[in-house]
């Protein structure tokens, strides 16, 4: 994480791209800073300003546009906060905001405006969060999210997991992380030791949007997580100019599966301020999804989903406007 690229000029130079690409970057970079780890940069194509990995991390002037319907709190997280860094929206699952740091800054991220300094479960050694988890016996699954929980040091995560192990009603531990993808070396012995020794069933949800993000190193990292007993899923976000193409999405599913990962969700973009240029309109998304489904076995087709404030689950939408739950 310490050697991640944070200077737009340096990133352009590494990719053999002209400095003219800097126009607009400065303002957007001031809103949400560029951050991209070197192993991820290494998978970008040189000399291609439209590279799908670059597009996910490159600050664009368009982020400064105010677009109606794109808000600071797109998914109603602020209303679901219980304090102590816990978001409890859905039955049986409590999400812990383990940290505000990420290995990579994704431009479309719905948490880019989140008040991490105030809402962070680790801030007071998890005390408040753990108290809530102990007293609410309806919680069967603890989800570590953020930010990226694997930004935390292993001794902190090991301590947390040891404590969770002793709460009898908790059965599953889920991590939502991009680190095994953007910094595969993060999956090291220390991580595998605590992950492999908990009594909890472990689930790791990675976040891969494009097949080019997967290489031999991610394959190794994911294989080690699987060998440590974790069930691996992927969630992707449908992003204009990155993966809004059925062939790309089909290759993504197949390459994920080849690395031991089951496609779980394909999310429509959360309507967060600064991300409107990534939007794929719902009807087009459903058309793409129909084409994707025609190319793959059912178990490689992720749920097409979106998150709507105030609902009891993610909203799963189908292939056409007449199926699924129409909320808008
Ligand atoms: C998405 C999300 C979950 C997990 O939902 P699943 O459908 O179980 O993957 C849990 N809590 C919050 C706050 C979420 O946003
Ligand atoms: S929370 Fe996830 S999607 Fe958002 S910036 Fe961090 S790694 Fe990217």
Short mmCIF file of C-alpha atoms and ligand atoms in Angstrom, two decimals:
data_model
loop_
_atom_site.label_atom_id
_atom_site.label_comp_id
_atom_site.label_asym_id
_atom_site.label_seq_id
_atom_site.Cartn_x
_atom_site.Cartn_y
_atom_site.Cartn_z
CA UNK A 1 0.00 0.00 0.00
CA UNK A 2 2.87 2.32 0.80
CA UNK A 3 4.22 2.15 -2.74
CA UNK A 4 0.87 2.74 -4.46
CA UNK A 5 0.81 5.39 -7.18
CA UNK A 6 -0.91 8.57 -5.99
CA UNK A 7 0.46 11.07 -8.52
CA UNK A 8 -1.52 11.22 -11.78
CA UNK A 9 1.57 12.43 -13.65
CA UNK A 10 3.56 9.38 -12.53
CA UNK A 11 0.79 7.02 -13.58
CA UNK A 12 0.64 8.54 -17.08
CA UNK A 13 4.40 8.21 -17.42
CA UNK A 14 4.31 4.55 -16.36
CA UNK A 15 1.69 3.87 -19.00
CA UNK A 16 3.40 5.82 -21.79
CA UNK A 17 0.46 8.20 -21.95
CA UNK A 18 0.82 11.90 -22.85
CA UNK A 19 0.59 14.55 -20.12
CA UNK A 20 -2.40 16.04 -21.97
CA UNK A 21 -4.36 13.41 -20.07
CA UNK A 22 -3.87 15.47 -16.96
CA UNK A 23 -6.50 18.02 -17.92
CA UNK A 24 -9.31 17.67 -15.42
CA UNK A 25 -7.43 15.20 -13.24
CA UNK A 26 -6.32 17.85 -10.77
CA UNK A 27 -9.81 18.85 -9.69
CA UNK A 28 -11.11 15.30 -9.49
CA UNK A 29 -7.98 14.25 -7.65
CA UNK A 30 -8.73 16.92 -5.08
CA UNK A 31 -12.19 15.41 -4.51
CA UNK A 32 -10.97 11.83 -4.07
CA UNK A 33 -7.29 11.10 -4.40
CA UNK A 34 -5.81 8.80 -7.01
CA UNK A 35 -4.54 5.59 -5.44
CA UNK A 36 -3.55 2.52 -7.40
CA UNK A 37 -1.13 -0.24 -6.35
CA UNK A 38 1.70 -1.21 -8.68
CA UNK A 39 0.57 -4.81 -9.29
CA UNK A 40 -2.71 -3.41 -10.65
CA UNK A 41 -0.91 -0.86 -12.83
CA UNK A 42 1.16 -3.72 -14.23
CA UNK A 43 -2.02 -5.25 -15.67
CA UNK A 44 -2.96 -2.08 -17.57
CA UNK A 45 -2.17 -1.83 -21.27
CA UNK A 46 0.55 0.65 -22.13
CA UNK A 47 -0.42 3.54 -24.36
CA UNK A 48 -4.18 2.96 -24.06
CA UNK A 49 -6.08 5.82 -22.44
CA UNK A 50 -9.27 3.71 -22.62
CA UNK A 51 -7.80 0.77 -20.71
CA UNK A 52 -10.59 -0.73 -18.57
CA UNK A 53 -8.42 -0.92 -15.45
CA UNK A 54 -7.16 2.62 -15.84
CA UNK A 55 -10.69 3.92 -16.29
CA UNK A 56 -11.68 2.51 -12.90
CA UNK A 57 -9.06 4.56 -11.09
CA UNK A 58 -8.36 7.62 -13.22
CA UNK A 59 -9.69 10.95 -11.88
CA UNK A 60 -11.76 12.58 -14.62
CA UNK A 61 -12.89 16.18 -14.84
CA UNK A 62 -16.46 14.90 -15.30
CA UNK A 63 -16.52 13.90 -11.63
CA UNK A 64 -17.01 17.54 -10.75
CA UNK A 65 -20.29 17.75 -12.68
CA UNK A 66 -23.39 17.97 -10.57
CA UNK A 67 -25.88 15.53 -12.09
CA UNK A 68 -29.44 15.42 -10.73
CA UNK A 69 -30.16 12.19 -8.88
CA UNK A 70 -26.50 11.60 -7.93
CA UNK A 71 -26.14 12.21 -4.20
CA UNK A 72 -23.63 12.00 -1.41
CA UNK A 73 -25.37 9.07 0.34
CA UNK A 74 -26.68 7.06 -2.61
CA UNK A 75 -27.72 3.92 -0.75
CA UNK A 76 -29.06 5.27 2.51
CA UNK A 77 -26.18 4.00 4.61
CA UNK A 78 -26.26 7.01 6.86
CA UNK A 79 -29.81 6.14 7.92
CA UNK A 80 -28.78 2.58 8.81
CA UNK A 81 -25.83 3.48 10.96
CA UNK A 82 -26.19 2.30 14.52
CA UNK A 83 -23.07 4.02 15.71
CA UNK A 84 -19.82 2.22 16.49
CA UNK A 85 -19.14 1.60 12.81
CA UNK A 86 -21.91 -0.96 12.27
CA UNK A 87 -24.40 -0.89 9.41
CA UNK A 88 -27.28 -3.24 10.06
CA UNK A 89 -29.64 -3.10 7.09
CA UNK A 90 -30.44 -6.74 6.39
CA UNK A 91 -31.70 -9.58 8.56
CA UNK A 92 -29.04 -11.71 10.19
CA UNK A 93 -26.11 -9.81 8.73
CA UNK A 94 -24.25 -6.94 10.32
CA UNK A 95 -21.66 -5.01 8.38
CA UNK A 96 -18.68 -3.67 10.26
CA UNK A 97 -16.84 -0.74 8.83
CA UNK A 98 -13.42 -1.99 9.74
CA UNK A 99 -11.43 0.90 8.32
CA UNK A 100 -11.73 3.74 5.85
CA UNK A 101 -8.58 2.81 3.93
CA UNK A 102 -8.50 0.96 0.66
CA UNK A 103 -5.62 -0.38 -1.37
CA UNK A 104 -7.12 1.20 -4.46
CA UNK A 105 -9.45 4.15 -4.97
CA UNK A 106 -12.25 3.23 -7.36
CA UNK A 107 -13.79 6.32 -8.90
CA UNK A 108 -17.34 4.95 -8.85
CA UNK A 109 -17.21 3.93 -5.21
CA UNK A 110 -20.35 4.70 -3.24
CA UNK A 111 -18.29 5.14 -0.12
CA UNK A 112 -16.17 7.94 -1.53
CA UNK A 113 -18.17 10.43 0.50
CA UNK A 114 -18.50 8.35 3.63
CA UNK A 115 -17.60 9.90 7.01
CA UNK A 116 -15.00 7.27 7.86
CA UNK A 117 -13.25 9.26 10.53
CA UNK A 118 -16.41 9.16 12.67
CA UNK A 119 -17.81 5.79 11.64
CA UNK A 120 -15.09 3.24 12.01
CA UNK A 121 -15.47 0.20 14.19
CA UNK A 122 -11.77 -0.23 14.91
CA UNK A 123 -11.40 3.29 16.25
CA UNK A 124 -12.12 2.21 19.82
CA UNK A 125 -10.72 -1.33 19.60
CA UNK A 126 -14.09 -2.59 18.29
CA UNK A 127 -15.61 -2.28 21.77
CA UNK A 128 -18.90 -0.65 20.80
CA UNK A 129 -19.31 -2.82 17.72
CA UNK A 130 -18.62 -6.03 19.63
CA UNK A 131 -21.07 -5.06 22.33
CA UNK A 132 -23.79 -4.72 19.71
CA UNK A 133 -22.88 -8.04 18.12
CA UNK A 134 -23.00 -9.82 21.48
CA UNK A 135 -26.38 -8.48 22.47
CA UNK A 136 -28.19 -8.90 19.13
CA UNK A 137 -28.61 -12.66 18.86
CA UNK A 138 -30.32 -12.32 15.47
CA UNK A 139 -26.92 -11.67 13.90
CA UNK A 140 -25.51 -14.86 12.36
CA UNK A 141 -23.03 -13.30 9.97
CA UNK A 142 -20.49 -10.56 10.46
CA UNK A 143 -19.34 -8.79 7.32
CA UNK A 144 -16.06 -6.93 7.46
CA UNK A 145 -16.12 -4.13 4.96
CA UNK A 146 -14.98 -0.59 4.76
CA UNK A 147 -12.97 0.68 3.12
CA UNK A 148 -11.07 -2.56 2.73
CA UNK A 149 -10.76 -4.67 5.88
CA UNK A 150 -7.52 -6.20 4.62
CA UNK A 151 -5.96 -2.75 4.89
CA UNK A 152 -5.76 -3.53 8.61
CA UNK A 153 -2.80 -5.34 10.12
CA UNK A 154 -3.20 -9.07 10.64
CA UNK A 155 -2.74 -8.91 14.41
CA UNK A 156 -5.77 -6.60 14.65
CA UNK A 157 -7.86 -8.85 12.43
CA UNK A 158 -6.72 -11.94 14.31
CA UNK A 159 -7.76 -10.35 17.62
CA UNK A 160 -11.14 -9.41 16.24
CA UNK A 161 -11.78 -12.86 14.83
CA UNK A 162 -10.75 -14.53 18.09
CA UNK A 163 -13.34 -12.40 19.86
CA UNK A 164 -16.04 -13.17 17.29
CA UNK A 165 -15.24 -16.87 17.69
CA UNK A 166 -16.47 -16.62 21.27
CA UNK A 167 -19.88 -15.17 20.40
CA UNK A 168 -22.01 -18.32 20.08
CA UNK A 169 -24.74 -17.00 17.77
CA UNK A 170 -22.26 -15.87 15.11
CA UNK A 171 -21.73 -18.56 12.49
CA UNK A 172 -20.16 -16.85 9.52
CA UNK A 173 -17.47 -14.30 8.82
CA UNK A 174 -17.50 -12.53 5.50
CA UNK A 175 -14.80 -10.24 4.10
CA UNK A 176 -15.46 -7.81 1.30
CA UNK A 177 -12.10 -6.96 -0.14
CA UNK A 178 -10.27 -5.93 -3.28
CA UNK A 179 -6.83 -6.52 -1.83
CA UNK A 180 -6.31 -10.08 -3.15
CA UNK A 181 -6.83 -8.60 -6.60
CA UNK A 182 -5.00 -5.29 -6.45
CA UNK A 183 -2.19 -6.50 -4.15
CA UNK A 184 -2.14 -10.32 -4.41
CA UNK A 185 0.86 -10.51 -2.06
CA UNK A 186 -1.49 -9.36 0.72
CA UNK A 187 -2.66 -12.97 0.91
CA UNK A 188 0.31 -14.05 2.99
CA UNK A 189 0.95 -16.59 5.74
CA UNK A 190 -0.15 -14.25 8.52
CA UNK A 191 -3.54 -13.69 6.91
CA UNK A 192 -4.04 -17.36 6.12
CA UNK A 193 -3.21 -18.31 9.70
CA UNK A 194 -6.06 -16.39 11.32
CA UNK A 195 -8.45 -17.01 8.45
CA UNK A 196 -7.79 -20.74 8.55
CA UNK A 197 -8.05 -21.14 12.32
CA UNK A 198 -11.44 -19.62 13.14
CA UNK A 199 -14.40 -21.88 13.91
CA UNK A 200 -16.56 -19.55 11.78
CA UNK A 201 -17.41 -20.41 8.21
CA UNK A 202 -15.48 -17.94 6.09
CA UNK A 203 -16.61 -16.22 2.93
CA UNK A 204 -14.44 -13.87 0.91
CA UNK A 205 -16.15 -11.62 -1.61
CA UNK A 206 -13.67 -10.07 -4.00
CA UNK A 207 -14.41 -7.29 -6.39
CA UNK A 208 -13.32 -7.78 -10.00
CA UNK A 209 -14.93 -5.85 -12.84
CA UNK A 210 -12.89 -6.91 -15.85
CA UNK A 211 -11.12 -10.17 -16.82
CA UNK A 212 -7.87 -8.28 -17.37
CA UNK A 213 -7.70 -7.82 -13.58
CA UNK A 214 -7.03 -11.53 -13.16
CA UNK A 215 -3.59 -12.98 -13.77
CA UNK A 216 -1.35 -15.74 -12.42
CA UNK A 217 -0.73 -13.81 -9.19
CA UNK A 218 -4.42 -13.36 -8.40
CA UNK A 219 -4.91 -17.03 -9.22
CA UNK A 220 -2.31 -17.95 -6.62
CA UNK A 221 -3.74 -15.61 -3.99
CA UNK A 222 -7.30 -16.80 -4.53
CA UNK A 223 -6.19 -20.43 -4.50
CA UNK A 224 -4.53 -19.92 -1.12
CA UNK A 225 -7.70 -18.34 0.32
CA UNK A 226 -9.67 -21.30 -0.92
CA UNK A 227 -7.19 -23.77 0.53
CA UNK A 228 -7.60 -21.99 3.88
CA UNK A 229 -11.28 -22.92 3.76
CA UNK A 230 -12.89 -19.75 2.42
CA UNK A 231 -15.77 -19.81 -0.05
CA UNK A 232 -15.01 -17.26 -2.76
CA UNK A 233 -17.50 -15.01 -4.50
CA UNK A 234 -17.19 -12.00 -6.76
CA UNK A 235 -19.18 -8.85 -6.98
CA UNK A 236 -18.75 -6.57 -9.95
CA UNK A 237 -20.24 -3.23 -10.83
CA UNK A 238 -21.59 -2.65 -14.33
CA UNK A 239 -19.55 0.31 -15.55
CA UNK A 240 -19.83 2.17 -18.83
CA UNK A 241 -16.56 1.98 -20.73
CA UNK A 242 -15.21 -0.80 -18.50
CA UNK A 243 -17.37 -3.92 -18.73
CA UNK A 244 -20.67 -2.97 -20.41
CA UNK A 245 -20.25 -5.70 -23.00
CA UNK A 246 -21.64 -9.27 -22.81
CA UNK A 247 -18.44 -10.82 -24.18
CA UNK A 248 -16.34 -9.09 -21.51
CA UNK A 249 -18.74 -10.11 -18.75
CA UNK A 250 -18.83 -13.71 -19.98
CA UNK A 251 -15.03 -13.88 -20.02
CA UNK A 252 -14.98 -12.37 -16.55
CA UNK A 253 -17.27 -15.10 -15.19
CA UNK A 254 -15.25 -17.86 -16.81
CA UNK A 255 -11.91 -16.52 -15.68
CA UNK A 256 -13.21 -16.02 -12.14
CA UNK A 257 -14.42 -19.60 -12.03
CA UNK A 258 -11.07 -20.81 -13.34
CA UNK A 259 -9.54 -19.10 -10.30
CA UNK A 260 -12.06 -20.69 -7.90
CA UNK A 261 -14.48 -17.76 -7.60
CA UNK A 262 -18.27 -17.90 -8.14
CA UNK A 263 -19.85 -14.79 -9.71
CA UNK A 264 -22.30 -13.44 -7.11
CA UNK A 265 -23.55 -9.95 -7.92
CA UNK A 266 -23.41 -7.66 -10.90
CA UNK A 267 -24.47 -4.34 -9.41
CA UNK A 268 -25.96 -1.41 -11.20
CA UNK A 269 -24.03 1.69 -10.31
CA UNK A 270 -24.93 3.38 -7.06
CA UNK A 271 -25.95 6.90 -7.90
CA UNK A 272 -23.19 8.62 -6.05
CA UNK A 273 -22.09 12.13 -6.87
CA UNK A 274 -19.14 12.16 -9.26
CA UNK A 275 -19.86 8.76 -10.87
CA UNK A 276 -22.57 9.60 -13.41
CA UNK A 277 -20.25 8.99 -16.38
CA UNK A 278 -20.10 5.29 -15.42
CA UNK A 279 -23.85 4.81 -15.56
CA UNK A 280 -25.40 2.09 -17.72
CA UNK A 281 -29.15 2.75 -17.96
CA UNK A 282 -31.31 0.03 -16.50
CA UNK A 283 -32.90 -1.14 -19.75
CA UNK A 284 -29.56 -1.44 -21.46
CA UNK A 285 -28.25 -3.31 -18.41
CA UNK A 286 -31.10 -5.79 -18.70
CA UNK A 287 -30.41 -6.28 -22.40
CA UNK A 288 -26.74 -6.94 -21.68
CA UNK A 289 -27.76 -9.34 -18.95
CA UNK A 290 -30.00 -11.29 -21.30
CA UNK A 291 -27.10 -11.66 -23.73
CA UNK A 292 -24.79 -12.70 -20.91
CA UNK A 293 -27.24 -15.35 -19.72
CA UNK A 294 -27.40 -16.77 -23.24
CA UNK A 295 -23.64 -17.34 -23.22
CA UNK A 296 -23.07 -19.06 -19.89
CA UNK A 297 -24.19 -21.91 -17.65
CA UNK A 298 -26.57 -20.58 -15.02
CA UNK A 299 -24.04 -20.95 -12.21
CA UNK A 300 -21.73 -18.47 -13.91
CA UNK A 301 -24.40 -15.78 -14.28
CA UNK A 302 -24.30 -13.34 -11.35
CA UNK A 303 -27.46 -11.72 -9.94
CA UNK A 304 -28.11 -8.40 -11.58
CA UNK A 305 -28.81 -6.24 -8.56
CA UNK A 306 -29.14 -2.75 -7.32
CA UNK A 307 -29.29 -1.23 -3.92
CA UNK A 308 -32.22 0.92 -2.94
CA UNK A 309 -32.46 2.76 0.32
CA UNK A 310 -35.00 1.35 2.76
CA UNK A 311 -35.36 -2.17 1.28
CA UNK A 312 -34.96 -5.49 3.09
CA UNK A 313 -32.41 -6.82 0.58
CA UNK A 314 -30.63 -5.82 -2.57
CA UNK A 315 -33.13 -5.56 -5.39
CA UNK A 316 -32.59 -8.35 -7.93
CA UNK A 317 -33.67 -7.29 -11.38
CA UNK A 318 -34.19 -9.73 -14.19
CA UNK A 319 -33.68 -9.63 -17.91
CA UNK A 320 -36.55 -7.40 -18.84
CA UNK A 321 -38.59 -4.61 -17.41
CA UNK A 322 -41.52 -6.87 -16.52
CA UNK A 323 -39.65 -9.25 -14.23
CA UNK A 324 -38.13 -8.46 -10.88
CA UNK A 325 -39.04 -5.78 -8.49
CA UNK A 326 -39.71 -2.48 -10.19
CA UNK A 327 -39.20 0.23 -7.68
CA UNK A 328 -38.63 3.31 -9.74
C1 LIG B 1 -24.88 -5.46 0.53
C2 LIG B 1 -24.92 -5.41 2.00
C3 LIG B 1 -24.94 -6.58 2.77
C4 LIG B 1 -24.86 -7.95 2.17
O1 LIG B 1 -25.94 -8.28 1.38
P1 LIG B 1 -25.97 -9.75 0.71
O2 LIG B 1 -27.16 -9.73 -0.16
O3 LIG B 1 -26.05 -10.72 1.84
O4 LIG B 1 -24.67 -9.91 -0.02
C5 LIG B 1 -25.04 -6.46 4.14
N1 LIG B 1 -25.11 -5.26 4.74
C6 LIG B 1 -25.09 -4.12 4.03
C7 LIG B 1 -25.18 -2.84 4.76
C8 LIG B 1 -24.99 -4.15 2.65
O5 LIG B 1 -24.94 -3.00 1.98
S1 LIG B 2 -14.50 0.40 -0.83
FE1 LIG B 2 -14.06 -1.04 -2.52
S2 LIG B 2 -14.92 -0.06 -4.36
FE2 LIG B 2 -14.69 1.54 -2.78
S3 LIG B 2 -12.68 2.47 -3.17
FE3 LIG B 2 -12.43 0.86 -1.63
S4 LIG B 2 -11.83 -0.97 -2.82
FE4 LIG B 2 -12.74 0.51 -4.26
#
